[in-house]
Coordinates of C-alpha atoms (C1' of nucleotides) in Angstrom, one line a residue:
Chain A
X1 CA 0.0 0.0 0.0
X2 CA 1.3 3.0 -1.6
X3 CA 0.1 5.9 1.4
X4 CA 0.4 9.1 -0.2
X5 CA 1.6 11.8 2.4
X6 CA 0.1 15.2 2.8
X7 CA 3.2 16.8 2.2
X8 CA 4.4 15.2 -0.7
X9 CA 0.8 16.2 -2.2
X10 CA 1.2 19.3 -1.2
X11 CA 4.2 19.6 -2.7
X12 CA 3.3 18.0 -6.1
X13 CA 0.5 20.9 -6.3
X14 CA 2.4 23.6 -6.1
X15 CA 5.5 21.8 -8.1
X16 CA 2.9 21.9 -10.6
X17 CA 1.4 25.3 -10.3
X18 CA 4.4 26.5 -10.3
X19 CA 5.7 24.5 -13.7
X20 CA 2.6 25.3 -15.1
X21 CA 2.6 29.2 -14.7
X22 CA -0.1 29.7 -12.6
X23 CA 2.5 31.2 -10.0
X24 CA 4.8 33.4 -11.8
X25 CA 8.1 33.6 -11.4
X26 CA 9.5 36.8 -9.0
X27 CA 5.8 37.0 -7.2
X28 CA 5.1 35.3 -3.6
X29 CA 3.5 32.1 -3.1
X30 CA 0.5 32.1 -0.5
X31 CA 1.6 32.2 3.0
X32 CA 2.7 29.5 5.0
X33 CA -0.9 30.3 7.0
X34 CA -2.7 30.4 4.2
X35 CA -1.6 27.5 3.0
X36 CA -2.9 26.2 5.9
X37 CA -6.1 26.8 5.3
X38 CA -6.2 26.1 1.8
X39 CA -5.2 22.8 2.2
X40 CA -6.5 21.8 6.0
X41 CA -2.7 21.2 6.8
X42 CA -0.5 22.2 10.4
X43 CA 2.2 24.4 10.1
X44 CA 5.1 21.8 9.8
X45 CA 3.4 20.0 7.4
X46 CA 3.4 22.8 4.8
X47 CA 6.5 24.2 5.9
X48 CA 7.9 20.4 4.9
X49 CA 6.3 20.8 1.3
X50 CA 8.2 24.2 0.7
X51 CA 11.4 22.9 2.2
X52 CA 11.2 20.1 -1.1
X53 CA 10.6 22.7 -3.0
X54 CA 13.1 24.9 -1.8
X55 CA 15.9 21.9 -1.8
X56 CA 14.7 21.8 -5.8
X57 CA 15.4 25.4 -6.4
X58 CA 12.0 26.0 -7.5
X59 CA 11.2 28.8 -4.7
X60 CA 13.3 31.4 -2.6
X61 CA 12.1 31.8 1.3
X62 CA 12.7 35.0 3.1
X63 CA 11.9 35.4 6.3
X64 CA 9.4 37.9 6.9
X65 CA 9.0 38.1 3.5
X66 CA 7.4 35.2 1.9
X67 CA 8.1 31.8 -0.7
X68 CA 9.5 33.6 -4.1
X69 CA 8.9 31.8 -6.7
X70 CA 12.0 31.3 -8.8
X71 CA 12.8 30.3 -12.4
X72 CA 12.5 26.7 -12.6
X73 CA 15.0 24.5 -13.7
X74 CA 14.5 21.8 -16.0
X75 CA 16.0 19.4 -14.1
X76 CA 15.6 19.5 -10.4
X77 CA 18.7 20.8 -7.8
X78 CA 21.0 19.6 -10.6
X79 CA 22.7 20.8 -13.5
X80 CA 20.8 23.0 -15.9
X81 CA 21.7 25.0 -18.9
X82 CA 22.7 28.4 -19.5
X83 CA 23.9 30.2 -22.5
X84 CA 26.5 32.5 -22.2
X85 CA 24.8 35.1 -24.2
X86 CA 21.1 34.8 -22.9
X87 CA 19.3 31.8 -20.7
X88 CA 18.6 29.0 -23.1
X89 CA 14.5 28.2 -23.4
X90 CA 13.9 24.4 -22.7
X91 CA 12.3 25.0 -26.4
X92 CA 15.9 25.1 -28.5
X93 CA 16.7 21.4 -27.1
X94 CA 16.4 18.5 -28.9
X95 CA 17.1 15.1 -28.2
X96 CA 18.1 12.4 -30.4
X97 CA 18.6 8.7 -28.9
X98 CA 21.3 7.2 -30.5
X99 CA 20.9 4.1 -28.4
X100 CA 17.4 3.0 -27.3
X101 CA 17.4 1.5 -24.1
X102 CA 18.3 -2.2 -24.2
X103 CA 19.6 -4.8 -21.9
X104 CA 22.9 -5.4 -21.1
X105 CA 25.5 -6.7 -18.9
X106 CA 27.1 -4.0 -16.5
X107 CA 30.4 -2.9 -17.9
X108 CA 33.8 -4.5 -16.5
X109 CA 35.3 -1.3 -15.2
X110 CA 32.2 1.1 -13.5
X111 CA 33.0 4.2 -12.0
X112 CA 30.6 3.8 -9.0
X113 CA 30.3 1.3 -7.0
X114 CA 27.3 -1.2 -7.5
X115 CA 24.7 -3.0 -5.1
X116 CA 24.6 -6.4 -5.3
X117 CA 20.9 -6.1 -6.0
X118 CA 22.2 -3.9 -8.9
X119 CA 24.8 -6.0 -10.6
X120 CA 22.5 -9.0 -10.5
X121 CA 19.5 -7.4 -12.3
X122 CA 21.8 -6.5 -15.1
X123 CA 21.4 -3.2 -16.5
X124 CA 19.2 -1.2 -19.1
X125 CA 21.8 1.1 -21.6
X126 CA 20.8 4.0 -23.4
X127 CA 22.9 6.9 -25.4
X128 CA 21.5 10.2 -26.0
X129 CA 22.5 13.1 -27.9
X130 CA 21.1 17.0 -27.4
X131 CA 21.2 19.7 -29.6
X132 CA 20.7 23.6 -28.3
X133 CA 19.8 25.7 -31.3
X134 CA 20.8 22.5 -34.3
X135 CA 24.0 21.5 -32.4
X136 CA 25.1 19.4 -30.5
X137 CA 26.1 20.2 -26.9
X138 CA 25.2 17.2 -25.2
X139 CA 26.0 13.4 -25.5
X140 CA 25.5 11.0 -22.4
X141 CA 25.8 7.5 -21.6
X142 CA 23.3 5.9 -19.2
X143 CA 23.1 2.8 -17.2
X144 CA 19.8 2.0 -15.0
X145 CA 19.3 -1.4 -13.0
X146 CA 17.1 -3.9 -14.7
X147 CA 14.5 -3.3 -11.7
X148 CA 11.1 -1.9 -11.7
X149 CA 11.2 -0.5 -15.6
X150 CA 9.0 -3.1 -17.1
X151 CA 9.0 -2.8 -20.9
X152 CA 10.9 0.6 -21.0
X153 CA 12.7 -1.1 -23.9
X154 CA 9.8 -0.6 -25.9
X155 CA 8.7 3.0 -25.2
X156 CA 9.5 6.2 -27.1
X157 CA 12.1 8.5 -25.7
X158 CA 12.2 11.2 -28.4
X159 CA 12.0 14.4 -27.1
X160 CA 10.6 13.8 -23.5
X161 CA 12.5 13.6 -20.7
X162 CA 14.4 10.4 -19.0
X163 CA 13.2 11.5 -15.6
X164 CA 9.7 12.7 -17.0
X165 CA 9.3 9.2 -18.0
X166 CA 10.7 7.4 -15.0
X167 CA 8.2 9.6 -12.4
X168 CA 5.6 9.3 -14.2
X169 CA 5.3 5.7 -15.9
X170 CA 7.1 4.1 -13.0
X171 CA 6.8 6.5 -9.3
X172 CA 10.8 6.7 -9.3
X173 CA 11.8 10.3 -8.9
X174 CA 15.4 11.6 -7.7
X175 CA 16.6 12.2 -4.4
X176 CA 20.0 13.3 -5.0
X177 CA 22.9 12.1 -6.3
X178 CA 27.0 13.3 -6.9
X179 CA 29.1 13.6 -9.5
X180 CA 32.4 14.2 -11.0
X181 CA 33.8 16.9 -13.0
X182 CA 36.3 16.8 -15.2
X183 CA 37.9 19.1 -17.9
X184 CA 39.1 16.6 -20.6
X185 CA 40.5 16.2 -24.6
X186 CA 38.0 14.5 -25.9
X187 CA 38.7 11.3 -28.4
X188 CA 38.1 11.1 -32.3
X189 CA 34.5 9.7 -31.5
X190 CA 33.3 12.5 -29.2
X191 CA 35.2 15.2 -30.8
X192 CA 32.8 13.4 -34.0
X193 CA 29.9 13.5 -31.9
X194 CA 30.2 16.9 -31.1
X195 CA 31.4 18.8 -33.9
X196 CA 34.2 19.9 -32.1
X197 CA 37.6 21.6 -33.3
X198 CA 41.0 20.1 -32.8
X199 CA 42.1 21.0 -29.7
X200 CA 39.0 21.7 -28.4
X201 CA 38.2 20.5 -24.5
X202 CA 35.0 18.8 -23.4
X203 CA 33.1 19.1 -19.7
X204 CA 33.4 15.1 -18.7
X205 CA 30.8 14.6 -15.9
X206 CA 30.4 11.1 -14.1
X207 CA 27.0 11.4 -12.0
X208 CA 25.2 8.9 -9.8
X209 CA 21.5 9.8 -9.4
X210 CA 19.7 8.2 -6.2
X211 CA 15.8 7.9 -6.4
X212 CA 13.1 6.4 -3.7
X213 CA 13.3 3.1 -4.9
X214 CA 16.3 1.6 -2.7
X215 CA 18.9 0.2 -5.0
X216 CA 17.8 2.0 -7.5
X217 CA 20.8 4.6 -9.0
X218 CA 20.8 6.3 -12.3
X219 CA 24.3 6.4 -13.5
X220 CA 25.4 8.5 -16.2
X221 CA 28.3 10.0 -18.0
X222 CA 28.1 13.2 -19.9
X223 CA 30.4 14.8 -22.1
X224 CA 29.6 18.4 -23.1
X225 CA 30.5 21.2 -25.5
X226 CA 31.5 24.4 -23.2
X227 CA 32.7 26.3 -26.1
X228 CA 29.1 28.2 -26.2
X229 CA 27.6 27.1 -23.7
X230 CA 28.0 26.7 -19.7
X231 CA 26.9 24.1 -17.6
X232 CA 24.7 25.8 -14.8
X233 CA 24.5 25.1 -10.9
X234 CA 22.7 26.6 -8.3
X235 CA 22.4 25.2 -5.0
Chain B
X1 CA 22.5 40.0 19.4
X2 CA 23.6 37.0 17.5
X3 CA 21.6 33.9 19.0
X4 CA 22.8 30.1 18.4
X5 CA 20.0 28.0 17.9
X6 CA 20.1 24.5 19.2
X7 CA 19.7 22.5 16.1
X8 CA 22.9 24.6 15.2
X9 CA 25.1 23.5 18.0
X10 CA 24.2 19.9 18.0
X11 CA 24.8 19.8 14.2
X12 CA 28.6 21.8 15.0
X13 CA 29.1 19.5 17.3
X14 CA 28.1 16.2 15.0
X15 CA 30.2 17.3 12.2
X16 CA 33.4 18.1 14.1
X17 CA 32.6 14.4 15.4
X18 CA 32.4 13.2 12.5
X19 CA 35.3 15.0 10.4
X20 CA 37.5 14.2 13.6
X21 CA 36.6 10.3 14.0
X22 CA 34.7 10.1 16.9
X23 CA 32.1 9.1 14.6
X24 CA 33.9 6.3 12.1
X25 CA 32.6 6.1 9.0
X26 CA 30.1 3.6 7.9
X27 CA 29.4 3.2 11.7
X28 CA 25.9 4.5 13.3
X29 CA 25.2 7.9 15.2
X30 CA 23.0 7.4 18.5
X31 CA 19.7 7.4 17.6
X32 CA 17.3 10.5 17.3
X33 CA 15.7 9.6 21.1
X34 CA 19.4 9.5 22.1
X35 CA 20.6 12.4 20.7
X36 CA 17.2 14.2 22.4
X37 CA 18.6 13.0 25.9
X38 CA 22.0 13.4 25.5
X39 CA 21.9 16.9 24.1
X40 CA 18.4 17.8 25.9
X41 CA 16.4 18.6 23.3
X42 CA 13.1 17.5 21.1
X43 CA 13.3 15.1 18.4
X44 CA 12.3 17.8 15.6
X45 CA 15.1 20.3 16.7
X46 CA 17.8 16.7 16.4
X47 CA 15.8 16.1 13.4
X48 CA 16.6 20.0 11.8
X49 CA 20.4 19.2 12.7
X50 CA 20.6 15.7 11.2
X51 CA 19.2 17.3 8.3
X52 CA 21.3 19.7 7.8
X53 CA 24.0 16.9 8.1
X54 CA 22.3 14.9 5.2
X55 CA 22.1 18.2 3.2
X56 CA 26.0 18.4 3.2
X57 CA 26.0 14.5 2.8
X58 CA 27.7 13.8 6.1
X59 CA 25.4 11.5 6.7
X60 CA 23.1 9.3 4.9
X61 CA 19.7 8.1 6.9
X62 CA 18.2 5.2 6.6
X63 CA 14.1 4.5 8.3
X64 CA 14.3 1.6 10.7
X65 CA 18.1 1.6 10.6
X66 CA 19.7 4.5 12.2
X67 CA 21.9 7.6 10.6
X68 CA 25.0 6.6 8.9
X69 CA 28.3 8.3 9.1
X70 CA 29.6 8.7 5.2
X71 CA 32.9 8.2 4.1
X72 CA 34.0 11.8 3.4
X73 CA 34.6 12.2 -0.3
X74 CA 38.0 11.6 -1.6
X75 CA 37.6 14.6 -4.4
X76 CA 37.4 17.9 -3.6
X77 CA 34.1 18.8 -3.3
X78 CA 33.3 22.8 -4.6
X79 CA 29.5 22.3 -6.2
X80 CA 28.2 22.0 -2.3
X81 CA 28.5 25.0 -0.5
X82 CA 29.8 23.1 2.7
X83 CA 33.4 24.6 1.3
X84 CA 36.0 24.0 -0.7
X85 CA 38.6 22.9 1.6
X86 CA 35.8 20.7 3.8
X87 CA 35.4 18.1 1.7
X88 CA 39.2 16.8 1.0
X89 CA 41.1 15.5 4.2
X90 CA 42.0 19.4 5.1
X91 CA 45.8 18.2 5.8
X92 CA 46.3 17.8 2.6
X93 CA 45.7 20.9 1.2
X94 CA 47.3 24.2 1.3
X95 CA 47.1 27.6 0.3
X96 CA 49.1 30.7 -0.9
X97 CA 47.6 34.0 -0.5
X98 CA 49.3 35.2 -4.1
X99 CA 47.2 39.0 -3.6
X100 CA 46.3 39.8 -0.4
X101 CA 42.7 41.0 0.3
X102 CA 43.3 44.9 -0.8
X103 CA 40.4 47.4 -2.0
X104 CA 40.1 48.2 -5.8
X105 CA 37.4 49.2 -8.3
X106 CA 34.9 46.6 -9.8
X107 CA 36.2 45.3 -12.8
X108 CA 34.4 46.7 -16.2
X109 CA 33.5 43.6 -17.4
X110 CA 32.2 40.9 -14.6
X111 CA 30.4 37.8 -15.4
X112 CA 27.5 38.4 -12.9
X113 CA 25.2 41.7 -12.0
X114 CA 26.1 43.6 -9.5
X115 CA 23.4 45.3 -7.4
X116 CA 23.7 49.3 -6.8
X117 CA 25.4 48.8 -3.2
X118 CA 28.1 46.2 -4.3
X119 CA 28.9 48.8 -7.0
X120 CA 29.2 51.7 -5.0
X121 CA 31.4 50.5 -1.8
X122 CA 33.6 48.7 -4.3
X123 CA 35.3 45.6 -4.4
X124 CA 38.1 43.5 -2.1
X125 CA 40.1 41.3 -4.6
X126 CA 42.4 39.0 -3.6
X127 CA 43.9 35.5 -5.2
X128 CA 45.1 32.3 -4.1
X129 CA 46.7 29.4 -5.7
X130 CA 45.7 26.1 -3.3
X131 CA 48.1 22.8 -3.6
X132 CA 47.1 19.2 -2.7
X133 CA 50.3 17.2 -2.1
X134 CA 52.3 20.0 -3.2
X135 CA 50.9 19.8 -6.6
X136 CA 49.0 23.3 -7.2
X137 CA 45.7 22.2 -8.5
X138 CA 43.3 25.6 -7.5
X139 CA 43.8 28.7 -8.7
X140 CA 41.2 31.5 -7.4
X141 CA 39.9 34.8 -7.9
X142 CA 38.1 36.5 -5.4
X143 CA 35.9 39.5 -5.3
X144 CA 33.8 40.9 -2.1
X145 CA 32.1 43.7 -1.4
X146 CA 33.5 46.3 0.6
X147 CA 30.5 46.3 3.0
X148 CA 31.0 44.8 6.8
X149 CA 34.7 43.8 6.2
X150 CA 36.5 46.2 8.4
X151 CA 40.4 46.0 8.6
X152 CA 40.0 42.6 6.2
X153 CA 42.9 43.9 4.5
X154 CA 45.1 43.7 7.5
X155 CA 43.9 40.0 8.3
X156 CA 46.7 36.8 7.9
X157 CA 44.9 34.5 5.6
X158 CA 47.7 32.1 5.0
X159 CA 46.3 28.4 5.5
X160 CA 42.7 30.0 6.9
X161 CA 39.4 29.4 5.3
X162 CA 38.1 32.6 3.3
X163 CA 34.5 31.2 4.5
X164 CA 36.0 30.1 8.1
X165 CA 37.4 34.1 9.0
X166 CA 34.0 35.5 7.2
X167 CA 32.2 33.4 9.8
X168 CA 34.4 33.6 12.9
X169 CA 35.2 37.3 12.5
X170 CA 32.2 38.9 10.2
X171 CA 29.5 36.6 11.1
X172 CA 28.7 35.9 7.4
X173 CA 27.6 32.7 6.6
X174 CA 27.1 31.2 2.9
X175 CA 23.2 30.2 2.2
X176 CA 23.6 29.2 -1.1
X177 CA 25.1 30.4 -5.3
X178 CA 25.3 29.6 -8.7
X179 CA 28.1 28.9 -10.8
X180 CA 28.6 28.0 -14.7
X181 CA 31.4 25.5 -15.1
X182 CA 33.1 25.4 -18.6
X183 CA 36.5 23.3 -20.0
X184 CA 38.8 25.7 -21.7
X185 CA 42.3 25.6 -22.6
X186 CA 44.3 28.0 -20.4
X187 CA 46.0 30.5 -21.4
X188 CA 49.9 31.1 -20.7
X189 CA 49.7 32.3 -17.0
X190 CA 47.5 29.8 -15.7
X191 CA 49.3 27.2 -17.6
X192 CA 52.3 28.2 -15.6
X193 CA 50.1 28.8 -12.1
X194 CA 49.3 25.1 -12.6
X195 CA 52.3 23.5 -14.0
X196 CA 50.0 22.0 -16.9
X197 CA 51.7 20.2 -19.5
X198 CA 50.9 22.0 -23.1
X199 CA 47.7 21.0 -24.4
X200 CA 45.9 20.2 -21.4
X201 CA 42.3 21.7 -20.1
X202 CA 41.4 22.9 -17.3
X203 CA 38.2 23.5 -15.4
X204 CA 36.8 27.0 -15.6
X205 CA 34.5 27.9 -13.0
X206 CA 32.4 31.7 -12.1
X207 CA 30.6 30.9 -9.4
X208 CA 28.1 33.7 -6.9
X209 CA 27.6 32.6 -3.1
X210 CA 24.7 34.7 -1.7
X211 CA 25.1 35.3 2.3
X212 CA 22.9 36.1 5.3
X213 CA 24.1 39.4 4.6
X214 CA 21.6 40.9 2.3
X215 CA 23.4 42.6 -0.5
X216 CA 26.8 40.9 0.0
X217 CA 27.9 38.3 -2.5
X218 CA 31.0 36.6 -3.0
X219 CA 32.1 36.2 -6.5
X220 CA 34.8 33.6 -7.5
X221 CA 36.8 32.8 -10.4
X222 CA 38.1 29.7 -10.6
X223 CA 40.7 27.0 -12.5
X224 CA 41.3 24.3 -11.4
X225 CA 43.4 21.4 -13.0
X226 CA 41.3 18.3 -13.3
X227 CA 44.2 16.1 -14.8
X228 CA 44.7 14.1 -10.8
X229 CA 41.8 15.2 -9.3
X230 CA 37.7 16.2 -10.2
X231 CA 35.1 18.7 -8.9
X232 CA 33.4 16.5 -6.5
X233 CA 29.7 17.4 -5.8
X234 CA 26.2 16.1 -4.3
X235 CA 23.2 17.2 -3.5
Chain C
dT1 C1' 5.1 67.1 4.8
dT2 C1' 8.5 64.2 6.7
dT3 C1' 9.9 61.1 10.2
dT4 C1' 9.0 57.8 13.6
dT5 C1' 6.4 54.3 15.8
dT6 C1' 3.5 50.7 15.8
dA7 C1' 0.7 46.9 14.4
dA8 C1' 0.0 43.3 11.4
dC9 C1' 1.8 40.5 8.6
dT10 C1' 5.6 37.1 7.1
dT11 C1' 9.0 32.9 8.0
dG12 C1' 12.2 30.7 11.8
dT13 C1' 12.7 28.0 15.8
dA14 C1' 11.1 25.0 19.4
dT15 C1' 8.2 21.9 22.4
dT16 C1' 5.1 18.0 23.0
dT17 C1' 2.6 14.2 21.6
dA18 C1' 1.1 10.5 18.6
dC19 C1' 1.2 7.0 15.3
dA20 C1' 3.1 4.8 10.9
dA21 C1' 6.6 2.2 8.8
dG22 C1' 11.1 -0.1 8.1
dT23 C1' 14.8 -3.1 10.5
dT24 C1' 16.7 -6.2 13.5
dG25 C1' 17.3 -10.0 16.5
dA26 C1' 15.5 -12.8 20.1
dG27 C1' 12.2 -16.1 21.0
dT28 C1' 8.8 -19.5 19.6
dT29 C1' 7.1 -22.9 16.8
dG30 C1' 7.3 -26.4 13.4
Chain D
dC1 C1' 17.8 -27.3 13.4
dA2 C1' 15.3 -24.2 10.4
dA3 C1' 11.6 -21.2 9.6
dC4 C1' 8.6 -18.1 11.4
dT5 C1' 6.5 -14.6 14.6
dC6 C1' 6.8 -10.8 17.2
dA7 C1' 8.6 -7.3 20.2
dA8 C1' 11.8 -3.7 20.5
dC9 C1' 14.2 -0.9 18.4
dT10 C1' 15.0 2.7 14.5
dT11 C1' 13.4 6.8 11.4
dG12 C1' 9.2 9.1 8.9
dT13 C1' 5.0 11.8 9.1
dA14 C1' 1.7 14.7 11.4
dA15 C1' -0.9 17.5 14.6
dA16 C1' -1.5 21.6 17.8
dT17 C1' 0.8 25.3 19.9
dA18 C1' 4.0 29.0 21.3
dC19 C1' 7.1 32.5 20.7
dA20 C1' 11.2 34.9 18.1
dA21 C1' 12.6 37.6 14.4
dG22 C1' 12.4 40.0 9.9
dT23 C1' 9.4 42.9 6.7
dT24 C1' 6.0 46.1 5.4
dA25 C1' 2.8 49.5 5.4
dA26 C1' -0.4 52.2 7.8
dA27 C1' -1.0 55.2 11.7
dA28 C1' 0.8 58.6 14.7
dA29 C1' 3.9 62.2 15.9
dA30 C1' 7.2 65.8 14.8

DNA sequence: TTTTTTAACTTGTATTTACAAGTTGAGTTG
DNA sequence: CAACTCAACTTGTAAATACAAGTTAAAAAA
């Protein structure tokens, strides 16, 4: 039995409202009170919704103040884009998969360290390659356990997003995760991949995603183009 | 006055636990209830603590289990705000002061906006190259507002934590930033700083911490040599 | 009119209590 | 002896309440 906490509802409605437009970004949320009432929730119960949503970036608390909503990144607490010139619109990306997700064995050599539980399911391998404005910025290699994602093999990944999918289709969102940075040469096939120049470095990023299901990490490895673009934090 | 909260103190005195092994890693901290009687306090204000502990990935928390101690990552981390020399083992790094902390005017060109009070006290600017095993790896630039930081200029900084004497001293703490990270190839100087063979990248990152203090941001530029080591983050 | 004070908001911290849910190991049962 | 049950832990969620502290704007005073 799947209980679905107040909170977390809570949360999802305002995630949503939020996403959606119907609080816009620089103005205040409702108070914590009002909240309150809205919802027939205590104090600590909405105050644990906005805390999610301020651990996602989505809103800005100051005290005395109120719950600013902020500019929402695509992808939550991670790593976003931003264009050096002007803030890239979700609209200019693209994604082509180059690799559908299929089965595999997990690779010899792993950067992470795997579960038991992990290396025993096997694990599902997919490639990916985004473009921002008809190039290519973006190419990533992922590797998900075999668990939970009944017949994801089969299901169409163009243009929607790998965690879109995952939280909707099969309840797994992310928790957290870490990663790696590196500033690398790239080889023949990335410097291919990406249209790069000779000479030109690549953003190398290792990253381990956690989710609610236990045992269930999203591992990925990313190399990016920097030259005109910059890969965006906040936290 | 300048009151210290309790979920503060317990989490001060957790982490200096924890970085100093009284706490080993992968072992278990006492138990919420506990903590609550050792520390005499209520299991929501140990809660706010331990989460703030989990935030910074001290910890990882586990329902039925108890709260364990994380092995303290081996990279250095710089995408979590819990501070750039935190993270390593802080014995094994070490820091020149190249410019000491002196006043100047904001440069022309800066890669984030600056709000009408940064602009008009002007800017402390100082540098500082930071080795791990004697290798130099970090090479920073600093700019702060000259707001609140009286006789900073006079201050020893040699093997001190920016963030440690802006605490101890100024009682600013960092809440949060944003930073774009880029690869680049370097150009002749910080080729040299870093004692990079020809040809290799390094890690380029602008980075804004916001403060308790309203109005006073910290602005960083950073390069850092990624050839031994990586940016280590979670979140 | 301008300045100051105050009151009415806001979020932040803290206590107390209760129950739900996951984990573990000791004890019971087959 | 092996498998199961259950009690005694653990953390997770939630309520109701109180006061502290920062912000804002209206009211009062100069």
């Amino acid at each position: 039995m799947e209980q679905v906490h107040q909170y977390r509802k809570l949360y999802e409605v305002l995630r949503k409202h939020i996403t959606t437009g119907v609080y816009k970004e620089g103005s205040l949320l409702p108070s914590e009170n009002e909240l309150c009432a809205t919802y027939s929730m205590t104090r600590p119960t909405v105050r644990h919704a906005l805390d999610s949503l301020v651990k996602e970036g989505m809103i800005l608390k100051q005290q005395g103040k109120g719950s600013i909503v902020r500019k929402a990144p695509q992808n939550i607490g991670i790593l976003s884009f931003s264009g050096t010139a002007s803030a890239i619109g979700v609209r200019y990306l693209q994604t082509d998969i180059l690799q559908k997700p299929e089965i595999r064995t997990w690779p010899e050599v792993f950067p992470f360290e795997l579960s038991k539980l992990e290396r025993e399911s096997g694990c599902i391998y997919m490639e990916r390659l985004r473009f921002v404005d008809e190039i290519p910025v973006f190419y990533d290699v992922n590797h998900l356990p075999n668990i939970y994602l009944t017949r994801i093999t089969s299901r169409s990944f163009e243009n929607k997003s790998l965690f879109e999918i995952l939280r909707k289709h099969y309840q797994i969102e992310i928790l957290g995760g870490e990663q790696k940075l590196k500033a690398i040469k790239p080889d023949e096939k990335i410097r291919q991949m990406l249209w790069l120049q000779p000479d030109l470095p690549v953003l190398h990023i290792e990253r381990k995603l956690t989710t609610n299901k236990a045992g269930f990490n999203i591992y990925s490895t990313i190399y990016f183009n920097s030259e005109k673009h910059a890969i965006f934090g906040s936290f």
